[in-house]
XYZ file of C-alpha atoms in Angstrom:
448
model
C 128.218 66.953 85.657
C 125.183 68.837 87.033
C 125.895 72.346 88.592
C 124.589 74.464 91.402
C 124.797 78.124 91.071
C 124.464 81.327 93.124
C 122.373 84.065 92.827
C 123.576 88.056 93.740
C 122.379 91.269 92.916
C 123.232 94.792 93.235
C 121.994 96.387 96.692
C 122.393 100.337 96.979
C 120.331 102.109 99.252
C 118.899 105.128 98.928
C 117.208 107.282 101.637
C 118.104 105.875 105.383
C 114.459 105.074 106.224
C 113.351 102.045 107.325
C 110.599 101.547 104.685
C 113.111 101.607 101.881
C 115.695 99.244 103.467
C 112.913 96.712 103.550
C 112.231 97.441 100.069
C 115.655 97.325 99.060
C 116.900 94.368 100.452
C 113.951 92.566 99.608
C 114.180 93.730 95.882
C 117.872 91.721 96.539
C 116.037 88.829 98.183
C 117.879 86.379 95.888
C 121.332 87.408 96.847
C 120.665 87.175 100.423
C 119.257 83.781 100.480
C 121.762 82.214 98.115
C 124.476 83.937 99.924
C 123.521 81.884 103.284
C 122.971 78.962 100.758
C 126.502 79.063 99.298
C 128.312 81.840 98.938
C 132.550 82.142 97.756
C 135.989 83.107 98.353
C 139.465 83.225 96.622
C 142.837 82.136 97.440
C 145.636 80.029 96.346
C 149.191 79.559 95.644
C 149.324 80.352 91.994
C 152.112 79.006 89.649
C 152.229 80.617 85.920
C 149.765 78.922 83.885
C 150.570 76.140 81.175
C 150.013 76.292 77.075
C 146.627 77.397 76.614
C 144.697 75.176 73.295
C 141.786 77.448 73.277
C 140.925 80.580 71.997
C 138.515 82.859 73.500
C 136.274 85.149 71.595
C 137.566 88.999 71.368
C 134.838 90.797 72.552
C 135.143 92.628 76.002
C 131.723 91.971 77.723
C 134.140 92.234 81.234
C 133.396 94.481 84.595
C 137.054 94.456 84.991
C 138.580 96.645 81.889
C 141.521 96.532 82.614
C 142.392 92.713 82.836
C 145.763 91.375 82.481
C 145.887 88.468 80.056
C 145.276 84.926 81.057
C 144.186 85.940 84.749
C 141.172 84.597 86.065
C 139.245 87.105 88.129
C 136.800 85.754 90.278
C 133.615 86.918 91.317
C 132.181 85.548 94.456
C 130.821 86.485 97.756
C 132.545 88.295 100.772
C 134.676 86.224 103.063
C 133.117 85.724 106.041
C 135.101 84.932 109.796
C 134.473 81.395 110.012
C 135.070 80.061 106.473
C 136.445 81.866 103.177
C 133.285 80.819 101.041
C 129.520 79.997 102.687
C 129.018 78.813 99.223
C 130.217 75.254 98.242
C 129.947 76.786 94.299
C 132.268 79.614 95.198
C 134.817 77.386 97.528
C 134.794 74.650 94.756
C 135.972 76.988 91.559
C 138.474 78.795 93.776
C 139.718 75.496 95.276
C 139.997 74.490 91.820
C 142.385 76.820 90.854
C 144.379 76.556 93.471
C 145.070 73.153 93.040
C 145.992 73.318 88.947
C 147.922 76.654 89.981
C 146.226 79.343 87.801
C 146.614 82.512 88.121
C 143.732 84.483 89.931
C 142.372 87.492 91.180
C 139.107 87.832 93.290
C 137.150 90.715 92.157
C 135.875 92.849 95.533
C 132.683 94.114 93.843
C 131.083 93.947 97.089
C 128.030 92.507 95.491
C 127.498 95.085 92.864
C 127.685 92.633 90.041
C 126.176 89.192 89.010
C 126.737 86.799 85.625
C 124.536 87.493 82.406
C 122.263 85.067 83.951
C 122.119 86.339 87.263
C 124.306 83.699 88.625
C 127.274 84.073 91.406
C 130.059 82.889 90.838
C 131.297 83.891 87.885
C 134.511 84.646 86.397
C 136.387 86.625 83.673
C 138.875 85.511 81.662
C 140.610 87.820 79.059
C 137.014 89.581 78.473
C 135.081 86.850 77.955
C 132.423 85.911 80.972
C 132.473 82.005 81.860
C 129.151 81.945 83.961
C 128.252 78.490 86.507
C 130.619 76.929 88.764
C 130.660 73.514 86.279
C 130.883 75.484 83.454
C 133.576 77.427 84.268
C 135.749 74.601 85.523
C 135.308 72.608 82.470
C 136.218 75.934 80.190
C 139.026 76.575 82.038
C 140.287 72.936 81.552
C 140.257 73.414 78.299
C 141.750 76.600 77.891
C 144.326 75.928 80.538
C 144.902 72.390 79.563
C 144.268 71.436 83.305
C 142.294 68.127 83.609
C 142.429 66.850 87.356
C 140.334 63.602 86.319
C 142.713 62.849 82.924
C 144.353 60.159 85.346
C 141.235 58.187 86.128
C 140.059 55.309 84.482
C 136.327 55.097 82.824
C 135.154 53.884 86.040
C 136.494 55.905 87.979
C 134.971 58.646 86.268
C 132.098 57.263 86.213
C 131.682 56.709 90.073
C 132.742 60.199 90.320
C 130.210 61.389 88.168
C 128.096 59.833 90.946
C 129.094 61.285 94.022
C 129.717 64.967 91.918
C 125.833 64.763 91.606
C 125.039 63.467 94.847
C 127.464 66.490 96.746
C 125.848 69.273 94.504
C 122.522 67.770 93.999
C 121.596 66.138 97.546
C 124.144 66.674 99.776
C 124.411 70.487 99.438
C 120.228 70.917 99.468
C 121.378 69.256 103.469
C 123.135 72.569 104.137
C 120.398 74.752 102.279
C 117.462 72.933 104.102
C 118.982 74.330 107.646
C 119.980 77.451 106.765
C 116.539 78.566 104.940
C 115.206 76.983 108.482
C 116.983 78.448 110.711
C 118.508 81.931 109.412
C 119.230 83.803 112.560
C 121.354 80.958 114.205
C 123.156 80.552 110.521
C 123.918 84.283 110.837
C 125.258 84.154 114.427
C 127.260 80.725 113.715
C 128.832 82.069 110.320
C 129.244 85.784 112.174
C 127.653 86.586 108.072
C 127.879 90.471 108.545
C 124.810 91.132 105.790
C 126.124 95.193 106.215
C 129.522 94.780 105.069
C 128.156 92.102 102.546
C 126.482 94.321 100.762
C 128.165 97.337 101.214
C 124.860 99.006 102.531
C 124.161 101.780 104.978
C 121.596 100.564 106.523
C 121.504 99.013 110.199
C 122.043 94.850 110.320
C 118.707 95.248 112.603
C 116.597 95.585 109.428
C 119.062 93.802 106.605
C 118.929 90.967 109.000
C 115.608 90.754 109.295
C 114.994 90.728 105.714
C 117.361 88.373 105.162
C 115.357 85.937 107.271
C 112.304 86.974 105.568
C 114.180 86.262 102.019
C 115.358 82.336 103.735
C 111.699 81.827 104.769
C 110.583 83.123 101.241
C 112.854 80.971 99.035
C 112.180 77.820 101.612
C 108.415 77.846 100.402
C 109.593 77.709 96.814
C 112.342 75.130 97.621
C 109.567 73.200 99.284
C 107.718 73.225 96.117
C 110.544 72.104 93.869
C 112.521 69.390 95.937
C 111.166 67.252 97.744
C 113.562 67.307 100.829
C 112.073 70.721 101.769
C 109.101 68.648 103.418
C 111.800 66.816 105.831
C 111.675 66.735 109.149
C 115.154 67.043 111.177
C 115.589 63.536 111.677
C 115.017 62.570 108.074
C 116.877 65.425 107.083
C 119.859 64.234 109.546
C 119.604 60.536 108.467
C 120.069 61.639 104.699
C 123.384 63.561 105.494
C 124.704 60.709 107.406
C 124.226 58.475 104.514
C 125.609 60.573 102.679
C 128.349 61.276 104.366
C 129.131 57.471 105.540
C 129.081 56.860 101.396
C 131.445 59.536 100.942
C 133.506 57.793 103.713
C 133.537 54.361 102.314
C 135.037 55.745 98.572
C 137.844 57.775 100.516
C 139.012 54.830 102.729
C 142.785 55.050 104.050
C 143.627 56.876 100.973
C 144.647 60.341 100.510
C 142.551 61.737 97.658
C 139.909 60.412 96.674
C 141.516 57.773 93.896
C 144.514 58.282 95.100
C 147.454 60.121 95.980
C 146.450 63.366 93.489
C 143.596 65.282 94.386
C 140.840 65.108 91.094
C 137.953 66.776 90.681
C 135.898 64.777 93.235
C 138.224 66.230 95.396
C 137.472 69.648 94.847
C 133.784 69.411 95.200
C 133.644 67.011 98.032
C 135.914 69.413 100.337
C 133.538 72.896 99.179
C 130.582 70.674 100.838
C 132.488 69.169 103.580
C 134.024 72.407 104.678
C 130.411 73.966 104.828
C 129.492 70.874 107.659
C 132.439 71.656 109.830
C 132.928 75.202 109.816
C 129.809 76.673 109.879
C 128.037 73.659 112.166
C 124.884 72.465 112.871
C 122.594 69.548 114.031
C 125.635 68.225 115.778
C 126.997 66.984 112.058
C 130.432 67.977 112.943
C 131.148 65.978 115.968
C 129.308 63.081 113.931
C 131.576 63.072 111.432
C 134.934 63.886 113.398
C 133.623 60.754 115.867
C 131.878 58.598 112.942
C 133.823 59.286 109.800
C 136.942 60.951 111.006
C 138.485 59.893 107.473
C 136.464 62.793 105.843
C 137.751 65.313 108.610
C 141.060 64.555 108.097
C 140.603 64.795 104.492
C 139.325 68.826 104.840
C 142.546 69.205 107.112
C 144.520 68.213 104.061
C 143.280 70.303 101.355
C 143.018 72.803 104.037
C 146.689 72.420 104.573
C 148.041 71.980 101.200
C 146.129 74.374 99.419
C 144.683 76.535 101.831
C 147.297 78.173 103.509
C 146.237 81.509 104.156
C 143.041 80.296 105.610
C 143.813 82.021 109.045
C 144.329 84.985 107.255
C 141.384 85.297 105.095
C 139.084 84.345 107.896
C 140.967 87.242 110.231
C 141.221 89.666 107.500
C 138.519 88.802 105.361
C 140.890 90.179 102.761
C 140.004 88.548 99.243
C 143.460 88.261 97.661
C 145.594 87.148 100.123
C 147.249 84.641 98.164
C 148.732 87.559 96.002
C 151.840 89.014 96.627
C 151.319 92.108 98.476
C 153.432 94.418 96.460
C 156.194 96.550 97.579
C 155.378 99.972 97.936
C 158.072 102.979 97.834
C 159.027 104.958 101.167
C 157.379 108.023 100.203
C 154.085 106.446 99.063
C 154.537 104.317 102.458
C 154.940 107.796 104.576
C 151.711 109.550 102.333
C 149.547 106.780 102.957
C 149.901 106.716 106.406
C 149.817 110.321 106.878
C 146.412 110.485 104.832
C 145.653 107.604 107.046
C 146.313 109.530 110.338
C 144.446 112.441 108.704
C 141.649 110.654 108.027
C 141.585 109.199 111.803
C 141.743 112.757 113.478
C 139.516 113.962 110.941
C 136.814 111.387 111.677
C 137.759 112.052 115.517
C 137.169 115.662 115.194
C 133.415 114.799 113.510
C 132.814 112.516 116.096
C 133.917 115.216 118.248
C 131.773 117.966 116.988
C 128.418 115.455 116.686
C 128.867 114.603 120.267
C 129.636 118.362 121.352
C 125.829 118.683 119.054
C 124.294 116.085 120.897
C 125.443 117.730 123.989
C 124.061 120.586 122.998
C 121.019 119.351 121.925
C 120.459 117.821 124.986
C 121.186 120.532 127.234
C 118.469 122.889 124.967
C 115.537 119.966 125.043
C 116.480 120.049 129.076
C 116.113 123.424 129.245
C 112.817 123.429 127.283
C 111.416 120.896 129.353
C 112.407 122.752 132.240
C 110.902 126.055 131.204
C 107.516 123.862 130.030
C 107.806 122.502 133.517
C 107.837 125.801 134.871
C 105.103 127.557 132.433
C 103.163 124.502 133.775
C 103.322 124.976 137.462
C 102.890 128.959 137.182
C 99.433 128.007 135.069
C 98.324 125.320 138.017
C 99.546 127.866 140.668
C 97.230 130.499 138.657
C 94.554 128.514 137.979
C 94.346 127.583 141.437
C 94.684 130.695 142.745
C 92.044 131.620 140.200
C 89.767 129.166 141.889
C 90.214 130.346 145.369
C 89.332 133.966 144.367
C 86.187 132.733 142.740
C 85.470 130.375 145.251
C 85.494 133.342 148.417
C 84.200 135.753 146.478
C 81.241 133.612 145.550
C 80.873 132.837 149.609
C 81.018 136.283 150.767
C 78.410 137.141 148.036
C 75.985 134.305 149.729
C 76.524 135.648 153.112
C 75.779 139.074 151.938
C 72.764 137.983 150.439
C 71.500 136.213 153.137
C 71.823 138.684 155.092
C 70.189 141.380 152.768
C 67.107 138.527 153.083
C 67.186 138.487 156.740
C 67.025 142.167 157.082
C 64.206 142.376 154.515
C 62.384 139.901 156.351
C 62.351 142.364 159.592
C 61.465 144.907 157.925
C 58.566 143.221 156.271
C 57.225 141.971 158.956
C 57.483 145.241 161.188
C 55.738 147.163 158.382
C 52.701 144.112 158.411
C 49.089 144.632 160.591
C 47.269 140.970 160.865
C 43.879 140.960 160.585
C 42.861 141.002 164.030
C 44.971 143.921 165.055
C 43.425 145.976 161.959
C 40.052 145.270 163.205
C 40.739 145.893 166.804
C 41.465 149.461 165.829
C 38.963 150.472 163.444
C 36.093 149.195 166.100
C 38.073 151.752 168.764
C 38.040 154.100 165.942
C 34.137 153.890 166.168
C 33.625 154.008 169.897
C 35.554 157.624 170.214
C 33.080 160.428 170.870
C 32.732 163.063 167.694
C 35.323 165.800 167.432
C 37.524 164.604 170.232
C 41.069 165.707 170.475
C 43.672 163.692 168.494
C 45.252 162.811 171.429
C 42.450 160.549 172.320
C 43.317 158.287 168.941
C 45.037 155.310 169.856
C 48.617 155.998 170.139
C 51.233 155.030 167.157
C 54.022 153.244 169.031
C 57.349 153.872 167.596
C 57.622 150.146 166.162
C 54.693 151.063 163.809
C-alpha cells in the first residue's frame, strides 16, 4: 500500500508588520501548500472498540497528556465550509474510523503540531505516535482487530492494491496539479480561511498571498519530481477521466466496492472522490455526475451512512461533532453565559473607546491641518504683502531719482558757458576803455 502524507508546521507570529508575516508564513511554506493539497477532518459515529491483540510501547511521546485509554486522537487540519477535510490523507483515516466504529477525538491544535517526521495527519493512541495515513490504518487494524479487506479474496486484494495506488499515487497528484496552479480560485472555491487555519494575527491579504507564493514554490519542485507537473489542462483532464471511468467500471451497480460492506478501497476512493465534487474544478464534477453518476452516488452513500454530521461540521467547522456534547450543570450553564455576555459588552465597550480614539484622532489631525492651512495663508498673505511694499517702495525710489537727475541736469547746464559765449565776452572785455566804471562791464543776467 503506498501512502501520501501531509505536511504542517507551527505558525506564530510575532510583531504585526508586514515583513515578518511574509517571513513567517513562508518559514511555514510546507503547511500551507500541503494544506490546499490535502488537508483533514474528524467525525464519526463511534461504537466501543473490540479486543485489542496488540500492545503498544509505554512510553508517553504524546501532545495530548492526558489521553484516555484506547482513544484515538486525531491530528489533522481545520475544517473548512465546503468539505470536512481538503486532504484526501486526513478524510481517509477519519473515514476509516468511522466506519470500524473506534473511538476518536480530533485534536484542535490549530496547526501548532506536526508528526516526528513532519507529517500531518497523525494520531495518538495511548502515548504512542502512529505517524502516515497508511501506517496508521494498518496499526490500528492490528491493535483494534479491525480489518475492512479480511472478507476479500486474494484477488480482490490484489486489484485493490491497484486502484489504492492509482487514487493516492495518480489520481490525487490530479487534485494537487490544480490547486498548486491555481491557488487563489482553490482558496475562494474551498472558502480555506488561511487566518483561522493557522491561528495567526496577521491579515488574510498577506497569509494569502504567501500561500500562493508557497503553491507556486512547491509546483516547481513537484514539476521536478513527477512527471504530471509538465501537463497541460487537457492532458491533465484526460488522465482524471480515465481514471475516474476505471474507478467506475470496478464499482458497477454495486454498493461498495466488492460488495455490500464498504473495505478499504472504499475508504480511500471516497477521501479522493469527495475532493472532485466538493471543492470543484475543470468542470470534473458535472463530468462525473453526467458521465459516471455511479461514483456520485457512491460519495452520497458514505456521505450518508457515515457522515452524518457533515452539515454540521461544514456550518460549524466544529472538529468533534460526532461526540456527545456533554451535559453541563445549570449554574455552570448561567456562568458561562454571563462571562459570555461580559465578554461581549466588554469587547463592545473597547470597540467603543477605539472608535471614540479614532474620533478623536481625527478631529485633532483636522484641526492641525486646519491651523497649517491657516499658518499657510497668513505666510502667502505676508509674503505678498511683503512684495508689494518692496515693490512701491522700490518705484517711488526710481521716480525720486529720476527726478534728482533731472534737476541736476538744469542746474548743470545753467551753471555751463560754451565756448563761443566765453570768447564773445573776453573780446568785449578788451574793447572797454581803461578805468571805466563797472557799470560799463557787460551785465550778469540773473540766469548766470
Amino acid at each position: 500500500m503506498t501512502s501520501t502524507t501531509e505536511t504542517e508546521t507551527k505558525v506564530e507570529p510575532q510583531a504585526p508588520n508586514k515583513d515578518q508575516a511574509l517571513a513567517e508564513a513562508t518559514d511555514n511554506i510546507d503547511a500551507v501548500k500541503d494544506a490546499g493539497d490535502k488537508p483533514a477532518e474528524e467525525n464519526s459515529t463511534p461504537s466501543s472498540p473490540t479486543k485489542k491483540t496488540g500492545t503498544l510501547k509505554n512510553v508517553v511521546t504524546a501532545h495530548k497528556k492526558d489521553f484516555e485509554k484506547d482513544i484515538v486522537y486525531l491530528y489533522q487540519f481545520v475544517r473548512t465550509p465546503t468539505i470536512p477535510a481538503l486532504s484526501a490523507c486526513c478524510l481517509k483515516v477519519e473515514t476509516w474510523l468511522r466506519i470500524n466504529g473506534i473511538k476518536y477525538e480530533n485534536v484542535d491544535h490549530k496547526l501548532r503540531y506536526k508528526s516526528k517526521k513532519g507529517n500531518l495527519p497523525f494520531v495518538e493512541l495511548n502515548g504512542k505516535e502512529i505517524d502516515d495515513a497508511d501506517i496508521i490504518i494498518r496499526d490500528l487494524s492490528t491493535y483494534f482487530e479491525k480489518d475492512l479487506d479480511s472478507g476479500l479474496t486474494e484477488q480482490q486484494r490484489t486489484v485493490a492494491h491497484a486502484f489504492e495506488s492509482m487514487l493516492d499515487n495518480h489520481t490525487g497528484w490530479i487534485v494537487r496539479w490544480w490547486r498548486y496552479n491555481n491557488p487563489q480560485e482553490f482558496l475562494d472555491t474551498a472558502q480555506l480561511d488561511i487566518k483561522r487555519s493557522f491561528n495567526s494575527r496577521f491579515p488574510n491579504s498577506i497569509l494569502n498571498f504567501v500561500f500562493k507564493l508557497g503553491f507556486r514554490k512547491h509546483l516547481k519542485d513537484a514539476v521536478a519530481s513527477y512527471p504530471m507537473g509538465r501537463f497541460d489542462n487537457e492532458e491533465v483532464f484526460a488522465a482524471a477521466k480515465g481514471d475516474l471511468k476505471a474507478l467506475s467500471a470496478l464499482l458497477g451497480t454495486q454498493k461498495y466496492f466488492f460488495g455490500k460492506d464498504p473495505s478499504l478501497i472504499d475508504c480511500i476512493a471516497f477521501a479522493h472522490l469527495a475532493q472532485f465534487i466538493y471543492v470543484p474544478f475543470g468542470g470534473l464534477k458535472e463530468w462525473i455526475q453526467e458521465e459516471v453518476p455511479n461514483l456520485n452516488e457512491f460519495v452520497e452513500r458514505i456521505k450518508t451512512n457515515y457522515w452524518s454530521d457533515w452539515d454540521a461540521i461544514v456550518t460549524s467547522l466544529d472538529m468533534n461533532t460526532h461526540l456527545p456534547k456533554k451535559e453541563v450543570p445549570e449554574e455552570e450553564a448561567k456562568a458561562a453565559d454571563d462571562a459570555k455576555k461580559a465578554a461581549e459588552e466588554k469587547k463592545a465597550e473597547k470597540k467603543r473607546l477605539a472608535e471614540e480614539k479614532k474620533k478623536e484622532r481625527e478631529e485633532k489631525k483636522k484641526k492641525e491641518k486646519e491651523e497649517k492651512e491657516r499658518k499657510k495663508k497668513e505666510k502667502e498673505e505676508a509674503e505678498k504683502a511683503a512684495k508689494e511694499k518692496a515693490a512701491a517702495e522700490a518705484a517711488e525710489a526710481a521716480a525720486k531719482q529720476a527726478e534728482n537727475k533731472t534737476e541736476q541736469a538744469t542746474e548743470n547746464a545753467a551753471s555751463t558757458d560754451t565756448p563761443a559765449e566765453k570768447k564773445e565776452a573776453d573780446k568785449t572785455a578788451e574793447s572797454a576803455p581803461n578805468g571805466a566804471p563797472d557799470a560799463a562791464k557787460p551785465e550778469v543776467t540773473a540766469s548766470e
